[in-house]
Amino acid sequence: MLDALWFGGEVAIVGRRGSQRIWDLGERRYPVAEPRLPEREVARALLENQLHWCGLARRDRFGFGFDGAPAGRERALRELIREGRAVPVTVEGIPGDWLAHAEVLEREFAPRTTLLSPFDPLIADRAFTEELFGFRFRLEIYVPKEKREFGYFVLPILHGERLIGRIDPFFDRRAGVLRANAVYAEPDAPVDAGHDVSAALRDLAAWLGAREIEIAGAVPAPWAAALRG
């Protein structure tokens, strides 16, 4: 029911408390008393905001709302391209009509190694992630334990511009132990990434408030010394 009211603009999400949404009446959150924007402006704002959020997208895969494409989508997209806000790009090895946001292209790349939530925007679109990074990811929460491939709540490992593996963690709050049930590496993962993966695991432990890290299962041989150390 809340989702139906949300889609209709009757209520709005105004915050979160843990995993719980905080709701309020839409009339107190949305500018309902203001004049409606012209459809052309709505289309432009939707296209640019979504492309900026994605960074990179196929031309026909962004700029859509709950009820489909806004009127004037194609015209607004042509304007953004003409103004240089949406930049046609080529993705090596992947055919298609791709666009990137100009501000994202200009931004200096800051590589890091970190563990991603299964709901991170980088991997939220599973098909897109697999196509772009060659990384197949599935959430196995609802898969029977004996049929899981990697684990219950697996976290992908981002290393620079690549997804190089995944970790199956469990936080034992009572004992204060972050337990890695298993660590997996992609076939082409860098052999020298072990120390960076270990540091990412320590960052997760610090964020959770864990006092100890335990490597309980198998780890890739090239990373073993760094992880178990």
PDB file of C-alpha atoms in Angstrom:
ATOM      1  CA  MET A   1       0.000   0.000   0.000  1.00  0.00           C
ATOM      2  CA  LEU A   2       2.812   2.422   0.858  1.00  0.00           C
ATOM      3  CA  ASP A   3       4.453   1.735  -2.501  1.00  0.00           C
ATOM      4  CA  ALA A   4       1.180   2.474  -4.299  1.00  0.00           C
ATOM      5  CA  LEU A   5       0.836   5.774  -2.400  1.00  0.00           C
ATOM      6  CA  TRP A   6       4.506   6.568  -3.076  1.00  0.00           C
ATOM      7  CA  PHE A   7       4.186   5.981  -6.827  1.00  0.00           C
ATOM      8  CA  GLY A   8       1.135   8.238  -6.840  1.00  0.00           C
ATOM      9  CA  GLY A   9       2.939  11.028  -4.970  1.00  0.00           C
ATOM     10  CA  GLU A  10       0.647  10.817  -1.941  1.00  0.00           C
ATOM     11  CA  VAL A  11       3.529   9.989   0.415  1.00  0.00           C
ATOM     12  CA  ALA A  12       7.299  10.539   0.244  1.00  0.00           C
ATOM     13  CA  ILE A  13      10.412   8.942   1.701  1.00  0.00           C
ATOM     14  CA  VAL A  14      12.079  11.618   3.827  1.00  0.00           C
ATOM     15  CA  GLY A  15      14.807   9.576   5.507  1.00  0.00           C
ATOM     16  CA  ARG A  16      15.863   6.231   6.895  1.00  0.00           C
ATOM     17  CA  ARG A  17      16.386   4.756  10.322  1.00  0.00           C
ATOM     18  CA  GLY A  18      18.597   1.751   9.777  1.00  0.00           C
ATOM     19  CA  SER A  19      16.860  -0.311   7.098  1.00  0.00           C
ATOM     20  CA  GLN A  20      13.469   1.294   7.803  1.00  0.00           C
ATOM     21  CA  ARG A  21      12.067   4.052   5.597  1.00  0.00           C
ATOM     22  CA  ILE A  22      10.726   7.237   7.197  1.00  0.00           C
ATOM     23  CA  TRP A  23       7.583   8.498   5.455  1.00  0.00           C
ATOM     24  CA  ASP A  24       5.732  11.803   5.322  1.00  0.00           C
ATOM     25  CA  LEU A  25       2.813  13.214   3.370  1.00  0.00           C
ATOM     26  CA  GLY A  26       3.778  14.098  -0.179  1.00  0.00           C
ATOM     27  CA  GLU A  27       2.165  17.532   0.097  1.00  0.00           C
ATOM     28  CA  ARG A  28       4.675  18.442   2.817  1.00  0.00           C
ATOM     29  CA  ARG A  29       7.649  17.210   0.784  1.00  0.00           C
ATOM     30  CA  TYR A  30       6.885  17.890  -2.863  1.00  0.00           C
ATOM     31  CA  PRO A  31       6.336  21.392  -4.305  1.00  0.00           C
ATOM     32  CA  VAL A  32       2.727  20.609  -5.160  1.00  0.00           C
ATOM     33  CA  ALA A  33       1.685  24.267  -4.861  1.00  0.00           C
ATOM     34  CA  GLU A  34       4.253  25.333  -7.461  1.00  0.00           C
ATOM     35  CA  PRO A  35       3.437  25.484 -11.177  1.00  0.00           C
ATOM     36  CA  ARG A  36       4.188  22.250 -13.027  1.00  0.00           C
ATOM     37  CA  LEU A  37       7.358  22.255 -15.113  1.00  0.00           C
ATOM     38  CA  PRO A  38       6.920  22.011 -18.875  1.00  0.00           C
ATOM     39  CA  GLU A  39       7.267  18.440 -20.135  1.00  0.00           C
ATOM     40  CA  ARG A  40      10.368  19.415 -22.092  1.00  0.00           C
ATOM     41  CA  GLU A  41      12.117  20.536 -18.883  1.00  0.00           C
ATOM     42  CA  VAL A  42      11.008  17.391 -17.072  1.00  0.00           C
ATOM     43  CA  ALA A  43      12.442  15.219 -19.849  1.00  0.00           C
ATOM     44  CA  ARG A  44      15.737  17.112 -19.854  1.00  0.00           C
ATOM     45  CA  ALA A  45      16.160  17.009 -16.075  1.00  0.00           C
ATOM     46  CA  LEU A  46      15.338  13.304 -15.962  1.00  0.00           C
ATOM     47  CA  LEU A  47      17.781  12.458 -18.762  1.00  0.00           C
ATOM     48  CA  GLU A  48      20.659  14.499 -17.390  1.00  0.00           C
ATOM     49  CA  ASN A  49      20.212  13.409 -13.778  1.00  0.00           C
ATOM     50  CA  GLN A  50      20.032   9.737 -14.680  1.00  0.00           C
ATOM     51  CA  LEU A  51      23.035   9.915 -17.015  1.00  0.00           C
ATOM     52  CA  HIS A  52      25.037  11.768 -14.375  1.00  0.00           C
ATOM     53  CA  TRP A  53      24.102   9.099 -11.834  1.00  0.00           C
ATOM     54  CA  CYS A  54      25.012   6.248 -14.202  1.00  0.00           C
ATOM     55  CA  GLY A  55      28.069   7.949 -15.692  1.00  0.00           C
ATOM     56  CA  LEU A  56      27.772   5.737 -18.753  1.00  0.00           C
ATOM     57  CA  ALA A  57      24.686   4.244 -20.379  1.00  0.00           C
ATOM     58  CA  ARG A  58      23.261   3.022 -23.644  1.00  0.00           C
ATOM     59  CA  ARG A  59      21.231   5.700 -25.370  1.00  0.00           C
ATOM     60  CA  ASP A  60      17.997   3.716 -25.024  1.00  0.00           C
ATOM     61  CA  ARG A  61      18.513   2.603 -21.404  1.00  0.00           C
ATOM     62  CA  PHE A  62      18.038   5.811 -19.397  1.00  0.00           C
ATOM     63  CA  GLY A  63      15.681   8.773 -19.143  1.00  0.00           C
ATOM     64  CA  PHE A  64      12.615   6.829 -18.020  1.00  0.00           C
ATOM     65  CA  GLY A  65      10.307   7.409 -15.064  1.00  0.00           C
ATOM     66  CA  PHE A  66       7.863   5.168 -13.231  1.00  0.00           C
ATOM     67  CA  ASP A  67       5.396   5.509 -16.077  1.00  0.00           C
ATOM     68  CA  GLY A  68       7.810   5.264 -19.010  1.00  0.00           C
ATOM     69  CA  ALA A  69       9.477   7.903 -21.169  1.00  0.00           C
ATOM     70  CA  PRO A  70       8.386  11.518 -20.695  1.00  0.00           C
ATOM     71  CA  ALA A  71       7.102  13.461 -23.663  1.00  0.00           C
ATOM     72  CA  GLY A  72       9.945  15.171 -25.496  1.00  0.00           C
ATOM     73  CA  ARG A  73      12.589  12.644 -24.425  1.00  0.00           C
ATOM     74  CA  GLU A  74      14.285  12.374 -27.818  1.00  0.00           C
ATOM     75  CA  ARG A  75      14.302  16.133 -28.373  1.00  0.00           C
ATOM     76  CA  ALA A  76      15.773  16.755 -24.926  1.00  0.00           C
ATOM     77  CA  LEU A  77      18.424  14.098 -25.508  1.00  0.00           C
ATOM     78  CA  ARG A  78      19.456  15.694 -28.807  1.00  0.00           C
ATOM     79  CA  GLU A  79      19.789  19.022 -26.987  1.00  0.00           C
ATOM     80  CA  LEU A  80      22.022  17.519 -24.309  1.00  0.00           C
ATOM     81  CA  ILE A  81      24.253  15.969 -26.979  1.00  0.00           C
ATOM     82  CA  ARG A  82      24.417  19.212 -28.958  1.00  0.00           C
ATOM     83  CA  GLU A  83      25.351  21.157 -25.818  1.00  0.00           C
ATOM     84  CA  GLY A  84      28.035  18.634 -24.882  1.00  0.00           C
ATOM     85  CA  ARG A  85      26.343  17.524 -21.650  1.00  0.00           C
ATOM     86  CA  ALA A  86      25.802  14.010 -23.012  1.00  0.00           C
ATOM     87  CA  VAL A  87      28.890  12.819 -24.896  1.00  0.00           C
ATOM     88  CA  PRO A  88      28.800   9.934 -27.413  1.00  0.00           C
ATOM     89  CA  VAL A  89      31.526   7.430 -26.499  1.00  0.00           C
ATOM     90  CA  THR A  90      32.797   4.046 -27.632  1.00  0.00           C
ATOM     91  CA  VAL A  91      33.134   1.159 -25.201  1.00  0.00           C
ATOM     92  CA  GLU A  92      35.942  -1.065 -26.401  1.00  0.00           C
ATOM     93  CA  GLY A  93      34.741  -4.522 -27.324  1.00  0.00           C
ATOM     94  CA  ILE A  94      31.048  -3.776 -26.721  1.00  0.00           C
ATOM     95  CA  PRO A  95      28.893  -2.570 -29.625  1.00  0.00           C
ATOM     96  CA  GLY A  96      26.088  -0.098 -29.139  1.00  0.00           C
ATOM     97  CA  ASP A  97      25.177   3.566 -28.959  1.00  0.00           C
ATOM     98  CA  TRP A  98      26.723   4.745 -25.677  1.00  0.00           C
ATOM     99  CA  LEU A  99      26.626   8.109 -23.932  1.00  0.00           C
ATOM    100  CA  ALA A 100      28.580   9.462 -20.972  1.00  0.00           C
ATOM    101  CA  HIS A 101      27.965  12.564 -18.885  1.00  0.00           C
ATOM    102  CA  ALA A 102      30.518  15.299 -19.578  1.00  0.00           C
ATOM    103  CA  GLU A 103      31.213  15.965 -15.892  1.00  0.00           C
ATOM    104  CA  VAL A 104      31.951  12.302 -15.261  1.00  0.00           C
ATOM    105  CA  LEU A 105      34.402  12.193 -18.176  1.00  0.00           C
ATOM    106  CA  GLU A 106      36.232  15.239 -16.810  1.00  0.00           C
ATOM    107  CA  ARG A 107      36.449  13.897 -13.266  1.00  0.00           C
ATOM    108  CA  GLU A 108      39.857  12.576 -12.217  1.00  0.00           C
ATOM    109  CA  PHE A 109      39.773   8.831 -11.598  1.00  0.00           C
ATOM    110  CA  ALA A 110      40.643   7.871  -8.019  1.00  0.00           C
ATOM    111  CA  PRO A 111      41.239   4.096  -7.907  1.00  0.00           C
ATOM    112  CA  ARG A 112      40.554   2.210  -4.698  1.00  0.00           C
ATOM    113  CA  THR A 113      39.831  -1.278  -3.456  1.00  0.00           C
ATOM    114  CA  THR A 114      36.589  -1.766  -1.564  1.00  0.00           C
ATOM    115  CA  LEU A 115      33.785  -4.232  -0.940  1.00  0.00           C
ATOM    116  CA  LEU A 116      30.479  -3.380  -2.601  1.00  0.00           C
ATOM    117  CA  SER A 117      27.014  -3.913  -1.215  1.00  0.00           C
ATOM    118  CA  PRO A 118      24.898  -6.271  -3.360  1.00  0.00           C
ATOM    119  CA  PHE A 119      22.644  -3.236  -3.888  1.00  0.00           C
ATOM    120  CA  ASP A 120      25.396  -0.836  -4.972  1.00  0.00           C
ATOM    121  CA  PRO A 121      24.439   1.137  -8.119  1.00  0.00           C
ATOM    122  CA  LEU A 122      27.503  -0.267  -9.890  1.00  0.00           C
ATOM    123  CA  ILE A 123      26.037  -3.767  -9.834  1.00  0.00           C
ATOM    124  CA  ALA A 124      22.325  -3.083  -9.345  1.00  0.00           C
ATOM    125  CA  ASP A 125      21.707  -3.741 -13.056  1.00  0.00           C
ATOM    126  CA  ARG A 126      23.094  -7.288 -13.194  1.00  0.00           C
ATOM    127  CA  ALA A 127      22.949  -7.589 -16.992  1.00  0.00           C
ATOM    128  CA  PHE A 128      24.695  -4.240 -17.484  1.00  0.00           C
ATOM    129  CA  THR A 129      27.435  -5.165 -15.011  1.00  0.00           C
ATOM    130  CA  GLU A 130      28.023  -8.489 -16.717  1.00  0.00           C
ATOM    131  CA  GLU A 131      28.171  -6.883 -20.142  1.00  0.00           C
ATOM    132  CA  LEU A 132      30.462  -4.031 -19.121  1.00  0.00           C
ATOM    133  CA  PHE A 133      32.762  -5.778 -16.632  1.00  0.00           C
ATOM    134  CA  GLY A 134      32.381  -9.455 -17.532  1.00  0.00           C
ATOM    135  CA  PHE A 135      31.330 -10.046 -13.909  1.00  0.00           C
ATOM    136  CA  ARG A 136      28.295 -12.230 -13.272  1.00  0.00           C
ATOM    137  CA  PHE A 137      26.660 -11.455  -9.929  1.00  0.00           C
ATOM    138  CA  ARG A 138      23.513 -12.880  -8.362  1.00  0.00           C
ATOM    139  CA  LEU A 139      22.124 -12.312  -4.878  1.00  0.00           C
ATOM    140  CA  GLU A 140      21.668 -15.741  -3.272  1.00  0.00           C
ATOM    141  CA  ILE A 141      19.706 -14.796  -0.151  1.00  0.00           C
ATOM    142  CA  TYR A 142      16.652 -16.675  -1.388  1.00  0.00           C
ATOM    143  CA  VAL A 143      18.582 -19.603  -2.870  1.00  0.00           C
ATOM    144  CA  PRO A 144      18.558 -22.801  -0.738  1.00  0.00           C
ATOM    145  CA  LYS A 145      21.885 -23.137   1.074  1.00  0.00           C
ATOM    146  CA  GLU A 146      22.871 -26.323  -0.733  1.00  0.00           C
ATOM    147  CA  LYS A 147      22.351 -24.648  -4.104  1.00  0.00           C
ATOM    148  CA  ARG A 148      24.281 -21.429  -3.465  1.00  0.00           C
ATOM    149  CA  GLU A 149      27.336 -20.871  -5.621  1.00  0.00           C
ATOM    150  CA  PHE A 150      29.164 -18.293  -3.496  1.00  0.00           C
ATOM    151  CA  GLY A 151      27.187 -17.573  -0.315  1.00  0.00           C
ATOM    152  CA  TYR A 152      24.267 -15.877   1.419  1.00  0.00           C
ATOM    153  CA  PHE A 153      25.275 -12.183   1.246  1.00  0.00           C
ATOM    154  CA  VAL A 154      28.324 -12.023  -1.007  1.00  0.00           C
ATOM    155  CA  LEU A 155      30.123  -8.694  -1.486  1.00  0.00           C
ATOM    156  CA  PRO A 156      31.858  -8.032  -4.836  1.00  0.00           C
ATOM    157  CA  ILE A 157      35.438  -6.722  -4.679  1.00  0.00           C
ATOM    158  CA  LEU A 158      36.075  -3.509  -6.620  1.00  0.00           C
ATOM    159  CA  HIS A 159      39.776  -3.017  -7.393  1.00  0.00           C
ATOM    160  CA  GLY A 160      40.502   0.108  -9.405  1.00  0.00           C
ATOM    161  CA  GLU A 161      38.292  -0.075 -12.490  1.00  0.00           C
ATOM    162  CA  ARG A 162      37.739  -3.834 -12.222  1.00  0.00           C
ATOM    163  CA  LEU A 163      35.592  -6.295 -10.281  1.00  0.00           C
ATOM    164  CA  ILE A 164      38.117  -8.927  -9.295  1.00  0.00           C
ATOM    165  CA  GLY A 165      36.330 -11.255  -6.888  1.00  0.00           C
ATOM    166  CA  ARG A 166      33.893 -11.571  -3.992  1.00  0.00           C
ATOM    167  CA  ILE A 167      33.792 -12.268  -0.269  1.00  0.00           C
ATOM    168  CA  ASP A 168      31.148 -14.201   1.673  1.00  0.00           C
ATOM    169  CA  PRO A 169      31.124 -12.458   5.086  1.00  0.00           C
ATOM    170  CA  PHE A 170      29.261 -12.999   8.337  1.00  0.00           C
ATOM    171  CA  PHE A 171      29.375 -10.648  11.314  1.00  0.00           C
ATOM    172  CA  ASP A 172      29.038 -12.403  14.655  1.00  0.00           C
ATOM    173  CA  ARG A 173      27.887  -9.445  16.727  1.00  0.00           C
ATOM    174  CA  ARG A 174      27.938 -11.276  20.039  1.00  0.00           C
ATOM    175  CA  ALA A 175      31.565 -12.344  19.601  1.00  0.00           C
ATOM    176  CA  GLY A 176      32.582  -9.163  17.764  1.00  0.00           C
ATOM    177  CA  VAL A 177      34.062 -11.226  14.937  1.00  0.00           C
ATOM    178  CA  LEU A 178      33.800 -10.569  11.216  1.00  0.00           C
ATOM    179  CA  ARG A 179      34.077 -13.971   9.609  1.00  0.00           C
ATOM    180  CA  ALA A 180      34.945 -14.451   5.926  1.00  0.00           C
ATOM    181  CA  ASN A 181      33.384 -17.795   5.056  1.00  0.00           C
ATOM    182  CA  ALA A 182      35.185 -17.730   1.707  1.00  0.00           C
ATOM    183  CA  VAL A 183      37.087 -15.393  -0.593  1.00  0.00           C
ATOM    184  CA  TYR A 184      36.855 -15.854  -4.362  1.00  0.00           C
ATOM    185  CA  ALA A 185      38.976 -14.356  -7.139  1.00  0.00           C
ATOM    186  CA  GLU A 186      38.008 -13.930 -10.781  1.00  0.00           C
ATOM    187  CA  PRO A 187      40.191 -15.924 -13.203  1.00  0.00           C
ATOM    188  CA  ASP A 188      42.029 -12.774 -14.346  1.00  0.00           C
ATOM    189  CA  ALA A 189      42.284 -11.131 -10.919  1.00  0.00           C
ATOM    190  CA  PRO A 190      45.691  -9.538 -10.141  1.00  0.00           C
ATOM    191  CA  VAL A 191      47.867 -11.854  -8.090  1.00  0.00           C
ATOM    192  CA  ASP A 192      49.245  -8.895  -6.124  1.00  0.00           C
ATOM    193  CA  ALA A 193      45.832  -7.589  -4.974  1.00  0.00           C
ATOM    194  CA  GLY A 194      45.834  -9.572  -1.721  1.00  0.00           C
ATOM    195  CA  HIS A 195      47.029  -6.711   0.512  1.00  0.00           C
ATOM    196  CA  ASP A 196      44.437  -4.337  -0.956  1.00  0.00           C
ATOM    197  CA  VAL A 197      41.652  -6.888  -0.469  1.00  0.00           C
ATOM    198  CA  SER A 198      42.840  -7.456   3.107  1.00  0.00           C
ATOM    199  CA  ALA A 199      42.724  -3.697   3.748  1.00  0.00           C
ATOM    200  CA  ALA A 200      39.173  -3.527   2.359  1.00  0.00           C
ATOM    201  CA  LEU A 201      38.155  -6.328   4.709  1.00  0.00           C
ATOM    202  CA  ARG A 202      39.679  -4.438   7.652  1.00  0.00           C
ATOM    203  CA  ASP A 203      37.730  -1.323   6.609  1.00  0.00           C
ATOM    204  CA  LEU A 204      34.512  -3.340   6.697  1.00  0.00           C
ATOM    205  CA  ALA A 205      35.400  -4.714  10.123  1.00  0.00           C
ATOM    206  CA  ALA A 206      36.060  -1.200  11.447  1.00  0.00           C
ATOM    207  CA  TRP A 207      32.742   0.054  10.056  1.00  0.00           C
ATOM    208  CA  LEU A 208      30.883  -2.823  11.713  1.00  0.00           C
ATOM    209  CA  GLY A 209      32.740  -2.407  14.989  1.00  0.00           C
ATOM    210  CA  ALA A 210      34.249  -5.892  14.813  1.00  0.00           C
ATOM    211  CA  ARG A 211      37.165  -6.556  17.153  1.00  0.00           C
ATOM    212  CA  GLU A 212      38.541  -9.441  15.147  1.00  0.00           C
ATOM    213  CA  ILE A 213      38.600 -10.859  11.614  1.00  0.00           C
ATOM    214  CA  GLU A 214      38.511 -14.573  11.019  1.00  0.00           C
ATOM    215  CA  ILE A 215      39.177 -16.215   7.648  1.00  0.00           C
ATOM    216  CA  ALA A 216      37.083 -19.336   7.986  1.00  0.00           C
ATOM    217  CA  GLY A 217      37.109 -20.778   4.468  1.00  0.00           C
ATOM    218  CA  ALA A 218      39.110 -21.075   1.296  1.00  0.00           C
ATOM    219  CA  VAL A 219      40.985 -18.102  -0.175  1.00  0.00           C
ATOM    220  CA  PRO A 220      42.774 -17.677  -3.525  1.00  0.00           C
ATOM    221  CA  ALA A 221      46.323 -18.967  -3.222  1.00  0.00           C
ATOM    222  CA  PRO A 222      48.029 -15.739  -4.401  1.00  0.00           C
ATOM    223  CA  TRP A 223      46.137 -13.733  -1.746  1.00  0.00           C
ATOM    224  CA  ALA A 224      46.417 -16.255   1.078  1.00  0.00           C
ATOM    225  CA  ALA A 225      49.427 -14.803   2.898  1.00  0.00           C
ATOM    226  CA  ALA A 226      48.015 -11.258   2.925  1.00  0.00           C
ATOM    227  CA  LEU A 227      44.532 -12.322   3.999  1.00  0.00           C
ATOM    228  CA  ARG A 228      45.502 -14.824   6.645  1.00  0.00           C
ATOM    229  CA  GLY A 229      48.184 -12.514   7.967  1.00  0.00           C
TER     230      GLY A 229
END
